[in-house]
mmCIF file of C-alpha atoms and ligand atoms in Angstrom:
data_model
loop_
_atom_site.group_PDB
_atom_site.id
_atom_site.type_symbol
_atom_site.label_atom_id
_atom_site.label_comp_id
_atom_site.label_asym_id
_atom_site.label_seq_id
_atom_site.Cartn_x
_atom_site.Cartn_y
_atom_site.Cartn_z
ATOM 1 C CA MET Z 1 2.108 16.192 -14.739
ATOM 2 C CA ALA Z 2 4.627 14.691 -12.341
ATOM 3 C CA ARG Z 3 3.182 12.186 -9.937
ATOM 4 C CA ARG Z 4 3.526 13.067 -6.266
ATOM 5 C CA LYS Z 5 5.553 10.525 -4.303
ATOM 6 C CA ILE Z 6 3.778 8.590 -1.577
ATOM 7 C CA ILE Z 7 5.600 6.877 1.267
ATOM 8 C CA ALA Z 8 3.371 4.688 3.420
ATOM 9 C CA GLY Z 9 4.270 2.752 6.529
ATOM 10 C CA ASN Z 10 2.582 -0.585 7.126
ATOM 11 C CA TRP Z 11 2.858 -1.110 10.860
ATOM 12 C CA LYS Z 12 1.285 -4.588 10.633
ATOM 13 C CA MET Z 13 0.419 -6.047 14.071
ATOM 14 C CA ASN Z 14 2.848 -3.820 15.962
ATOM 15 C CA MET Z 15 2.469 -0.917 18.391
ATOM 16 C CA THR Z 16 0.060 -0.704 21.294
ATOM 17 C CA PRO Z 17 -1.912 2.549 21.367
ATOM 18 C CA SER Z 18 0.537 4.191 23.763
ATOM 19 C CA GLU Z 19 3.556 2.973 21.774
ATOM 20 C CA ALA Z 20 1.865 4.262 18.610
ATOM 21 C CA VAL Z 21 1.500 7.790 19.977
ATOM 22 C CA LYS Z 22 5.136 7.751 21.131
ATOM 23 C CA LEU Z 23 6.296 6.677 17.669
ATOM 24 C CA VAL Z 24 4.229 9.396 15.974
ATOM 25 C CA GLU Z 25 5.810 12.002 18.255
ATOM 26 C CA GLU Z 26 9.322 10.660 17.562
ATOM 27 C CA LEU Z 27 8.746 10.690 13.793
ATOM 28 C CA LYS Z 28 7.099 14.128 13.627
ATOM 29 C CA PRO Z 29 10.206 16.205 12.897
ATOM 30 C CA LEU Z 30 11.724 13.447 10.747
ATOM 31 C CA VAL Z 31 8.895 13.032 8.220
ATOM 32 C CA ASN Z 32 8.040 16.699 7.807
ATOM 33 C CA ASN Z 33 8.466 16.987 4.040
ATOM 34 C CA PRO Z 34 5.869 18.982 2.066
ATOM 35 C CA ASP Z 35 6.851 17.353 -1.244
ATOM 36 C CA VAL Z 36 5.792 13.834 -0.265
ATOM 37 C CA ASP Z 37 2.523 12.228 0.840
ATOM 38 C CA VAL Z 38 3.242 10.422 4.101
ATOM 39 C CA VAL Z 39 0.824 7.777 5.374
ATOM 40 C CA TYR Z 40 0.848 5.586 8.482
ATOM 41 C CA CYS Z 41 -1.243 2.438 8.006
ATOM 42 C CA VAL Z 42 -1.845 1.310 11.544
ATOM 43 C CA PRO Z 43 -3.648 -1.447 13.462
ATOM 44 C CA ALA Z 44 -7.363 -0.766 14.018
ATOM 45 C CA ILE Z 45 -6.951 -0.077 17.718
ATOM 46 C CA ASP Z 46 -4.328 2.594 17.002
ATOM 47 C CA ILE Z 47 -6.393 4.518 14.450
ATOM 48 C CA VAL Z 48 -8.152 6.929 16.820
ATOM 49 C CA PRO Z 49 -5.080 7.899 18.882
ATOM 50 C CA VAL Z 50 -2.868 8.142 15.765
ATOM 51 C CA VAL Z 51 -5.372 10.359 13.913
ATOM 52 C CA GLU Z 52 -5.357 12.614 16.975
ATOM 53 C CA ALA Z 53 -1.557 12.548 17.264
ATOM 54 C CA VAL Z 54 -0.905 13.492 13.610
ATOM 55 C CA LYS Z 55 -3.305 16.480 13.643
ATOM 56 C CA GLY Z 56 -1.595 19.548 12.224
ATOM 57 C CA THR Z 57 1.140 17.506 10.523
ATOM 58 C CA ASN Z 58 1.632 16.364 6.916
ATOM 59 C CA VAL Z 59 0.851 12.753 7.855
ATOM 60 C CA GLN Z 60 -2.349 10.957 6.870
ATOM 61 C CA VAL Z 61 -3.634 7.771 8.414
ATOM 62 C CA GLY Z 62 -4.462 4.523 6.679
ATOM 63 C CA ALA Z 63 -6.071 1.304 7.845
ATOM 64 C CA GLU Z 64 -4.583 -2.140 7.310
ATOM 65 C CA ASN Z 65 -7.948 -3.783 6.713
ATOM 66 C CA PHE Z 66 -11.738 -3.398 6.703
ATOM 67 C CA TYR Z 67 -14.819 -5.433 5.842
ATOM 68 C CA ILE Z 68 -17.018 -4.880 2.805
ATOM 69 C CA GLU Z 69 -20.351 -4.342 4.604
ATOM 70 C CA ASP Z 70 -21.314 -1.020 6.190
ATOM 71 C CA LYS Z 71 -22.621 -2.527 9.429
ATOM 72 C CA GLY Z 72 -24.284 -5.552 10.948
ATOM 73 C CA ALA Z 73 -23.570 -8.935 12.422
ATOM 74 C CA TYR Z 74 -19.890 -9.329 11.460
ATOM 75 C CA THR Z 75 -18.270 -9.826 14.837
ATOM 76 C CA GLY Z 76 -14.772 -8.478 15.008
ATOM 77 C CA GLU Z 77 -14.880 -6.518 11.756
ATOM 78 C CA ILE Z 78 -14.522 -2.811 11.029
ATOM 79 C CA SER Z 79 -16.402 -1.038 8.226
ATOM 80 C CA ALA Z 80 -15.394 1.632 5.748
ATOM 81 C CA PRO Z 81 -17.832 4.209 7.224
ATOM 82 C CA MET Z 82 -16.224 3.616 10.643
ATOM 83 C CA LEU Z 83 -12.792 4.291 9.145
ATOM 84 C CA ILE Z 84 -13.992 7.411 7.349
ATOM 85 C CA ASP Z 85 -15.645 8.752 10.484
ATOM 86 C CA ALA Z 86 -12.402 8.210 12.417
ATOM 87 C CA GLY Z 87 -10.415 10.244 9.861
ATOM 88 C CA VAL Z 88 -8.800 7.451 7.847
ATOM 89 C CA LYS Z 89 -7.874 8.276 4.225
ATOM 90 C CA TYR Z 90 -6.166 5.145 2.859
ATOM 91 C CA VAL Z 91 -6.597 1.410 3.249
ATOM 92 C CA ILE Z 92 -4.250 -1.437 2.343
ATOM 93 C CA ILE Z 93 -5.977 -4.086 0.231
ATOM 94 C CA GLY Z 94 -4.525 -7.379 -0.972
ATOM 95 C CA HIS Z 95 -1.378 -7.472 1.136
ATOM 96 C CA SER Z 96 0.281 -10.855 0.678
ATOM 97 C CA GLU Z 97 -0.123 -11.591 4.392
ATOM 98 C CA ARG Z 98 -3.901 -11.190 4.089
ATOM 99 C CA ARG Z 99 -3.985 -13.172 0.853
ATOM 100 C CA ASP Z 100 -1.991 -15.948 2.484
ATOM 101 C CA TYR Z 101 -2.989 -16.148 6.190
ATOM 102 C CA PHE Z 102 -6.563 -14.922 5.824
ATOM 103 C CA LYS Z 103 -7.276 -16.493 2.436
ATOM 104 C CA GLU Z 104 -8.472 -13.287 0.781
ATOM 105 C CA ASP Z 105 -8.863 -14.099 -2.898
ATOM 106 C CA ASP Z 106 -9.038 -11.755 -5.879
ATOM 107 C CA ALA Z 107 -12.846 -11.888 -6.111
ATOM 108 C CA PHE Z 108 -13.100 -10.673 -2.501
ATOM 109 C CA LEU Z 109 -10.330 -8.116 -3.033
ATOM 110 C CA ASN Z 110 -12.230 -6.715 -6.011
ATOM 111 C CA LYS Z 111 -15.230 -6.172 -3.698
ATOM 112 C CA LYS Z 112 -12.943 -4.483 -1.180
ATOM 113 C CA VAL Z 113 -11.469 -2.165 -3.815
ATOM 114 C CA LYS Z 114 -14.934 -1.138 -5.007
ATOM 115 C CA LYS Z 115 -16.246 -0.676 -1.473
ATOM 116 C CA ALA Z 116 -13.241 1.402 -0.418
ATOM 117 C CA ILE Z 117 -13.604 3.692 -3.430
ATOM 118 C CA ALA Z 118 -17.376 4.052 -2.989
ATOM 119 C CA SER Z 119 -16.785 4.963 0.665
ATOM 120 C CA GLY Z 120 -14.129 7.592 -0.039
ATOM 121 C CA LEU Z 121 -11.069 5.597 1.024
ATOM 122 C CA THR Z 122 -8.037 5.402 -1.256
ATOM 123 C CA PRO Z 123 -6.972 1.787 -1.731
ATOM 124 C CA ILE Z 124 -3.309 0.866 -1.585
ATOM 125 C CA LEU Z 125 -3.733 -2.265 -3.683
ATOM 126 C CA CYS Z 126 -0.906 -4.763 -3.234
ATOM 127 C CA CYS Z 127 0.267 -7.329 -5.753
ATOM 128 C CA GLY Z 128 3.382 -9.410 -6.106
ATOM 129 C CA GLU Z 129 4.879 -12.753 -6.967
ATOM 130 C CA SER Z 130 6.387 -15.542 -4.891
ATOM 131 C CA LEU Z 131 10.006 -16.592 -5.312
ATOM 132 C CA GLU Z 132 8.850 -19.729 -7.113
ATOM 133 C CA GLN Z 133 6.847 -17.663 -9.600
ATOM 134 C CA ARG Z 134 9.799 -15.357 -10.225
ATOM 135 C CA GLU Z 135 12.067 -18.332 -10.844
ATOM 136 C CA LEU Z 136 9.510 -19.844 -13.215
ATOM 137 C CA GLY Z 137 9.465 -16.585 -15.174
ATOM 138 C CA VAL Z 138 5.749 -15.941 -14.629
ATOM 139 C CA THR Z 139 6.024 -12.779 -12.504
ATOM 140 C CA MET Z 140 4.221 -10.487 -14.919
ATOM 141 C CA ASP Z 141 1.593 -13.094 -15.853
ATOM 142 C CA TRP Z 142 0.744 -13.471 -12.179
ATOM 143 C CA ILE Z 143 0.608 -9.746 -11.519
ATOM 144 C CA ARG Z 144 -1.538 -9.125 -14.591
ATOM 145 C CA LEU Z 145 -3.997 -11.715 -13.277
ATOM 146 C CA GLN Z 146 -4.067 -10.109 -9.829
ATOM 147 C CA ILE Z 147 -4.529 -6.546 -11.113
ATOM 148 C CA LYS Z 148 -7.098 -7.482 -13.763
ATOM 149 C CA SER Z 149 -9.167 -9.412 -11.211
ATOM 150 C CA ASP Z 150 -8.810 -6.869 -8.397
ATOM 151 C CA LEU Z 151 -9.775 -3.954 -10.662
ATOM 152 C CA ALA Z 152 -12.623 -5.662 -12.528
ATOM 153 C CA ASP Z 153 -15.391 -3.090 -13.147
ATOM 154 C CA VAL Z 154 -13.437 -0.253 -11.527
ATOM 155 C CA ALA Z 155 -13.733 2.966 -13.551
ATOM 156 C CA ALA Z 156 -10.743 4.794 -15.028
ATOM 157 C CA ASP Z 157 -11.351 7.930 -12.933
ATOM 158 C CA ASP Z 158 -11.182 5.833 -9.784
ATOM 159 C CA VAL Z 159 -8.034 4.052 -10.929
ATOM 160 C CA LYS Z 160 -6.349 7.433 -11.464
ATOM 161 C CA ASN Z 161 -6.587 8.061 -7.717
ATOM 162 C CA LEU Z 162 -5.522 4.583 -6.716
ATOM 163 C CA VAL Z 163 -2.183 3.539 -5.264
ATOM 164 C CA ILE Z 164 -0.806 0.177 -6.405
ATOM 165 C CA ALA Z 165 1.985 -1.393 -4.376
ATOM 166 C CA TYR Z 166 4.242 -3.890 -6.110
ATOM 167 C CA GLU Z 167 5.489 -6.141 -3.338
ATOM 168 C CA PRO Z 168 7.447 -9.248 -4.315
ATOM 169 C CA ILE Z 169 6.569 -11.705 -1.556
ATOM 170 C CA TRP Z 170 10.158 -12.942 -1.353
ATOM 171 C CA ALA Z 171 11.281 -9.423 -0.421
ATOM 172 C CA ILE Z 172 8.748 -8.731 2.344
ATOM 173 C CA GLY Z 173 10.307 -8.789 5.783
ATOM 174 C CA THR Z 174 13.223 -10.861 4.527
ATOM 175 C CA GLY Z 175 15.872 -8.172 4.128
ATOM 176 C CA LYS Z 176 16.075 -9.172 0.439
ATOM 177 C CA THR Z 177 15.165 -6.168 -1.685
ATOM 178 C CA ALA Z 178 14.392 -6.423 -5.372
ATOM 179 C CA THR Z 179 17.108 -4.601 -7.281
ATOM 180 C CA SER Z 180 15.990 -1.206 -8.490
ATOM 181 C CA ASP Z 181 15.976 -2.591 -12.050
ATOM 182 C CA GLN Z 182 13.798 -5.562 -11.069
ATOM 183 C CA ALA Z 183 11.375 -3.270 -9.217
ATOM 184 C CA GLU Z 184 11.279 -0.757 -12.073
ATOM 185 C CA GLU Z 185 10.655 -3.476 -14.637
ATOM 186 C CA VAL Z 186 7.553 -4.718 -12.827
ATOM 187 C CA CYS Z 187 6.271 -1.232 -11.917
ATOM 188 C CA ALA Z 188 6.619 -0.232 -15.592
ATOM 189 C CA GLY Z 189 4.799 -3.451 -16.539
ATOM 190 C CA ILE Z 190 1.946 -2.575 -14.173
ATOM 191 C CA ARG Z 191 1.701 0.911 -15.701
ATOM 192 C CA ALA Z 192 1.621 -0.607 -19.190
ATOM 193 C CA LEU Z 193 -1.133 -2.957 -18.050
ATOM 194 C CA ILE Z 194 -3.184 -0.020 -16.743
ATOM 195 C CA ALA Z 195 -2.731 1.715 -20.120
ATOM 196 C CA GLU Z 196 -3.932 -1.462 -21.834
ATOM 197 C CA MET Z 197 -6.930 -1.882 -19.493
ATOM 198 C CA TYR Z 198 -7.846 1.823 -19.464
ATOM 199 C CA ASP Z 199 -5.850 4.495 -21.315
ATOM 200 C CA GLU Z 200 -2.568 6.434 -21.215
ATOM 201 C CA ALA Z 201 -3.949 9.222 -19.008
ATOM 202 C CA THR Z 202 -5.014 6.720 -16.355
ATOM 203 C CA ALA Z 203 -1.670 4.923 -16.523
ATOM 204 C CA GLU Z 204 0.186 8.219 -16.159
ATOM 205 C CA ALA Z 205 -1.902 9.229 -13.153
ATOM 206 C CA VAL Z 206 -1.903 6.035 -11.077
ATOM 207 C CA ARG Z 207 0.786 5.915 -8.404
ATOM 208 C CA ILE Z 208 2.811 2.727 -8.109
ATOM 209 C CA GLN Z 209 4.858 1.973 -5.008
ATOM 210 C CA TYR Z 210 7.540 -0.603 -4.431
ATOM 211 C CA GLY Z 211 7.467 -2.543 -1.177
ATOM 212 C CA GLY Z 212 9.795 -5.211 0.185
ATOM 213 C CA SER Z 213 12.576 -4.468 2.658
ATOM 214 C CA MET Z 214 12.800 -0.841 1.548
ATOM 215 C CA ASN Z 215 14.975 1.063 3.964
ATOM 216 C CA ALA Z 216 17.246 4.069 4.392
ATOM 217 C CA GLY Z 217 19.997 2.318 2.436
ATOM 218 C CA ASN Z 218 18.105 1.416 -0.736
ATOM 219 C CA ALA Z 219 15.207 3.916 -0.899
ATOM 220 C CA LYS Z 220 17.014 6.598 -2.884
ATOM 221 C CA GLU Z 221 17.954 4.286 -5.728
ATOM 222 C CA LEU Z 222 14.492 2.676 -5.888
ATOM 223 C CA LEU Z 223 12.663 6.016 -5.732
ATOM 224 C CA ALA Z 224 14.813 7.460 -8.526
ATOM 225 C CA LYS Z 225 13.258 5.052 -11.012
ATOM 226 C CA PRO Z 226 10.690 6.651 -13.328
ATOM 227 C CA ASN Z 227 7.852 4.224 -12.589
ATOM 228 C CA ILE Z 228 8.353 3.945 -8.827
ATOM 229 C CA ASP Z 229 6.222 6.625 -7.187
ATOM 230 C CA GLY Z 230 6.809 5.708 -3.595
ATOM 231 C CA GLY Z 231 7.184 2.908 -1.116
ATOM 232 C CA LEU Z 232 5.155 0.697 1.175
ATOM 233 C CA ILE Z 233 7.404 0.146 4.145
ATOM 234 C CA GLY Z 234 7.028 -2.514 6.838
ATOM 235 C CA GLY Z 235 9.920 -2.960 9.260
ATOM 236 C CA ALA Z 236 11.594 0.381 8.617
ATOM 237 C CA SER Z 237 8.342 2.297 9.265
ATOM 238 C CA LEU Z 238 8.523 1.489 12.960
ATOM 239 C CA LYS Z 239 11.676 3.469 13.648
ATOM 240 C CA ALA Z 240 13.388 6.776 13.069
ATOM 241 C CA GLU Z 241 14.782 5.331 9.822
ATOM 242 C CA PHE Z 242 11.344 5.961 8.269
ATOM 243 C CA GLY Z 243 12.219 9.656 8.182
ATOM 244 C CA GLN Z 244 15.216 8.872 5.967
ATOM 245 C CA VAL Z 245 13.002 6.918 3.569
ATOM 246 C CA VAL Z 246 10.525 9.820 3.380
ATOM 247 C CA ASN Z 247 13.356 12.229 2.596
ATOM 248 C CA ALA Z 248 15.028 9.904 0.077
HETATM 249 C C1 PEP F 301 5.162 -4.805 3.836
HETATM 250 O O1 PEP F 301 4.739 -5.492 4.751
HETATM 251 O O2 PEP F 301 4.353 -4.252 3.083
HETATM 252 C C2 PEP F 301 6.603 -4.654 3.678
HETATM 253 C C3 PEP F 301 7.051 -4.151 2.562
HETATM 254 O O3 PEP F 301 7.387 -5.081 4.712
HETATM 255 P P1 PEP F 301 8.986 -4.907 4.831
HETATM 256 O O4 PEP F 301 9.299 -3.482 4.487
HETATM 257 O O5 PEP F 301 9.283 -5.213 6.270
HETATM 258 O O6 PEP F 301 9.600 -5.855 3.881
#
């Protein structure tokens, strides 16, 4: 069965609540495509107004982060049940910015993946190599380590519903996109790894996105590749251009 494409915006730390609602309204006619899953991953404070603003559209809302406990004395954190209750469907886990700035390691990310799944959230699990790792020729070794650690003890049926985003760190926010062949090579490698860790059916079902300076100019070529099932989009998700990526 063909995998359904999924285009997700990662708004990062952009958009006040009122700006968020304006952007949703602007994008409404531009992202209206029944053949694609469209997701806006938004800052925590924008979740409630964005869920309200996308009602009746094809857009689903994702969170950019959450904490692994359900409730309690974790000042400043947001839990999975809170996200679910607010209408959130997806959550980004393991973005390179959280791995780097907030020191989230694979052991913690594995807990997040398991907690998200147990709570009914679909993880968008990010992985990707640095420029130095690519130049050393260890891209796939690094990604295998990330995926194996992040998915430790996660069942095949749960992996089938997962979204994995391959995001080379050197391509995020830099304007440097991986070539479609480079992106396809790694996405195919991730699918082969899932087949090795689980089975062919799981590997065929899991959706793998590319992320890293994807935009209206390069989306079509990237999305035409057989193992690229969508995109995780940063900069270009904050403007009308996102509609062109969805329709690419
Ligand atoms: C991202 O942050 O996930 C991302 C891919 O950003 P950009 O599209 O801006 O490179």
